[in-house]
XYZ file of C-alpha atoms in Angstrom:
234
model
C -77.076 -39.404 -4.206
C -75.271 -40.274 -7.453
C -73.721 -37.647 -9.710
C -76.447 -38.170 -12.301
C -79.136 -37.792 -9.652
C -77.502 -34.615 -8.275
C -77.363 -33.049 -11.707
C -81.003 -33.881 -12.332
C -81.860 -32.402 -8.919
C -79.974 -29.172 -9.654
C -81.575 -29.010 -13.084
C -85.064 -29.302 -11.654
C -84.352 -26.596 -9.061
C -83.005 -24.165 -11.702
C -86.043 -24.830 -13.963
C -88.456 -24.252 -11.083
C -86.678 -21.095 -9.874
C -84.411 -19.590 -12.549
C -83.968 -16.388 -10.527
C -81.538 -18.252 -8.309
C -79.113 -18.182 -11.244
C -80.104 -14.855 -12.782
C -79.610 -12.930 -9.592
C -76.306 -14.438 -8.772
C -73.767 -12.325 -10.605
C -70.857 -14.731 -10.019
C -72.782 -17.657 -11.468
C -73.917 -15.646 -14.512
C -70.309 -14.505 -15.065
C -69.108 -18.119 -14.955
C -71.834 -19.244 -17.385
C -71.040 -16.506 -19.869
C -67.308 -17.266 -19.679
C -68.000 -20.997 -20.240
C -70.247 -20.093 -23.252
C -67.476 -17.866 -24.731
C -64.929 -20.656 -24.262
C -67.188 -23.145 -25.979
C -67.605 -20.837 -29.026
C -63.861 -20.525 -29.555
C -61.748 -17.534 -30.200
C -62.754 -16.882 -33.838
C -66.337 -15.905 -33.034
C -67.296 -12.459 -31.849
C -69.947 -12.686 -29.208
C -71.783 -9.322 -29.455
C -74.249 -10.327 -26.763
C -71.405 -11.100 -24.361
C -69.756 -7.789 -25.103
C -73.063 -5.967 -24.464
C -73.443 -7.836 -21.159
C -69.914 -6.921 -20.103
C -70.583 -3.260 -20.859
C -73.868 -3.337 -18.987
C -72.162 -4.961 -16.016
C -69.468 -2.250 -16.021
C -72.192 0.434 -16.181
C -74.065 -1.283 -13.316
C -70.806 -1.178 -11.167
C -70.471 2.499 -11.854
C -74.050 3.141 -10.950
C -73.738 1.205 -7.727
C -70.631 3.264 -6.809
C -72.494 6.493 -7.615
C -75.423 5.322 -5.503
C -73.176 4.619 -2.558
C -71.495 8.017 -2.931
C -74.879 9.816 -3.049
C -76.131 8.031 0.063
C -72.842 8.749 1.925
C -73.082 12.486 0.903
C -76.723 12.604 2.073
C -75.877 11.111 5.434
C -72.896 13.462 5.822
C -75.099 16.476 4.993
C -77.774 15.354 7.443
C -75.108 14.956 10.218
C -73.801 18.472 9.429
C -77.331 19.929 9.509
C -77.969 18.342 12.921
C -74.693 19.759 14.197
C -75.512 23.297 13.106
C -79.044 23.075 14.548
C -77.601 21.941 17.899
C -75.075 24.775 17.822
C -77.783 27.353 17.065
C -79.890 26.233 19.973
C -76.931 26.392 22.238
C -76.045 29.842 20.895
C -79.488 31.146 22.058
C -79.087 29.951 25.644
C -76.941 32.648 27.302
C -78.702 35.546 29.058
C -75.804 38.092 28.932
C -73.129 39.005 26.474
C -70.102 37.664 28.352
C -71.832 34.323 28.648
C -72.702 34.514 24.960
C -68.949 34.887 24.060
C -67.871 32.312 26.507
C -70.411 29.875 25.079
C -68.734 30.314 21.653
C -65.370 28.948 22.725
C -66.759 26.079 24.762
C -70.075 24.405 23.896
C -70.531 25.839 20.422
C -66.969 25.026 19.441
C -67.321 21.496 20.789
C -70.569 20.888 18.886
C -69.143 22.096 15.627
C -65.839 20.273 16.306
C -63.566 23.257 15.730
C -60.427 24.121 17.708
C -60.900 27.900 17.886
C -63.741 30.398 17.557
C -63.039 34.109 17.355
C -65.387 37.029 16.900
C -63.841 39.956 15.086
C -65.419 43.377 15.484
C -64.157 46.418 13.705
C -63.930 49.443 15.959
C -62.065 52.704 16.394
C -61.735 51.777 20.046
C -58.466 50.302 21.184
C -58.366 46.619 22.106
C -56.327 47.657 25.167
C -59.485 49.086 26.724
C -59.813 47.400 30.158
C -63.564 46.883 29.550
C -62.773 44.522 26.667
C -60.628 42.259 28.785
C -63.687 41.222 30.739
C -65.134 39.690 27.608
C -62.454 36.962 27.360
C -60.235 35.923 24.510
C -62.948 35.190 21.988
C -63.366 38.818 21.070
C -60.855 40.389 18.656
C -61.087 44.144 18.013
C -59.654 45.352 14.746
C -59.281 48.560 12.849
C -61.967 49.574 10.197
C -61.345 47.752 6.950
C -59.698 44.729 8.577
C -62.524 42.271 7.856
C -62.601 43.017 4.154
C -58.797 42.798 3.753
C -58.539 39.519 5.740
C -61.324 37.982 3.654
C -59.516 38.997 0.523
C -56.131 37.623 1.674
C -54.330 39.947 -0.768
C -56.650 39.272 -3.683
C -58.792 41.769 -5.474
C -62.525 41.899 -5.827
C -65.314 41.364 -3.236
C -64.980 38.114 -1.262
C -67.902 35.865 -0.579
C -69.807 36.017 2.632
C -68.326 32.654 3.727
C -64.727 31.761 2.859
C -63.170 28.403 3.580
C -59.392 28.061 3.225
C -56.106 27.233 4.820
C -54.784 29.989 7.127
C -52.802 32.828 5.566
C -50.022 35.066 6.788
C -51.272 37.563 9.343
C -53.604 35.145 11.030
C -51.891 35.780 14.339
C -53.901 39.059 14.486
C -56.935 36.796 15.058
C -55.646 33.668 16.735
C -52.767 35.117 18.753
C -50.400 32.341 19.866
C -52.758 29.713 18.528
C -51.827 30.822 14.995
C -48.821 28.465 15.250
C -51.070 25.420 15.035
C -54.313 26.592 13.426
C -54.117 25.377 9.782
C -57.470 25.931 8.222
C -60.268 28.401 8.862
C -63.929 29.270 8.072
C -64.592 33.002 7.795
C -68.136 34.356 7.988
C -68.759 38.036 7.340
C -71.328 39.599 9.671
C -73.768 42.365 8.937
C -74.376 43.939 12.342
C -76.983 46.447 11.233
C -77.243 49.841 9.670
C -74.645 52.327 10.848
C -72.369 49.685 12.312
C -69.091 48.463 11.008
C -69.000 44.869 9.778
C -67.795 41.963 11.931
C -66.535 38.457 11.188
C -66.935 35.085 12.867
C -63.876 32.941 12.497
C -63.621 29.166 13.134
C -60.114 27.649 13.088
C -59.077 23.992 12.967
C -55.677 22.280 13.509
C -56.499 19.959 10.622
C -55.398 21.725 7.396
C -58.140 19.961 5.395
C -61.101 20.518 7.681
C -62.066 23.676 5.782
C -61.510 23.727 1.966
C -62.763 25.980 -0.778
C -64.368 23.026 -2.513
C -66.817 22.471 0.421
C -70.409 23.688 0.551
C -71.064 26.788 2.602
C -74.911 26.704 2.976
C -74.901 25.457 6.585
C -72.240 27.950 7.689
C -74.085 30.757 5.953
C -77.176 29.798 7.927
C -75.239 29.670 11.200
C -73.736 33.098 10.442
C -77.209 34.469 9.739
C -78.458 33.378 13.077
C -75.293 34.584 14.838
C -75.430 38.111 13.393
C -79.066 38.472 14.359
C -78.256 37.485 17.912
C -75.371 39.977 17.846
C -77.626 42.788 16.746
C -79.828 42.235 19.828
C -76.776 42.316 22.115
C -75.404 45.425 20.478
C -78.728 47.210 20.959
């Protein structure tokens, strides 16, 4: 096929199906650039400027679209994780198994390195009966939960607090405080007439829990957990 015949063939194809060109951004960019070069540098092409701006806006919209989709998938994955953890939370038939389940299956599903249940009590943690419940349970003096959630700040803390660990975390994590770097704190309402509790999830990754993250799923998990705790305490 000669060059002239090839040009005629391409011309016929474009005329019969112009979308081939219009939908190809690289071809359209090349054609616009060639048109601007043909006009010379002394002519302002308003249409070309408008197209360039529209193209930049389209790029931003595509980036936003991808970010929204990624966030939606991440949120869905997080929801599925919490749902699985809740179902596993409801499996044990006695309180020691309930606590043991926290540090094993539930911690694995939620991908955290440590889970601790803090209960305020006037009873000493040295009570031999408490040692049978494993190292998940942490007994603290009345007022400890509020102060730990505050971390030295004033005001009333939120029900779910995400942050890097603070001085004094060894009271909760023990020796693990040396490598736990971020934590999720969930205040627990254990019912009328009972002191508050706190569910604590710790991670070695200092960025796993950050104040900028959403807390809806953890608030839901804490709500299920505190209702289960009320039944055990009864």
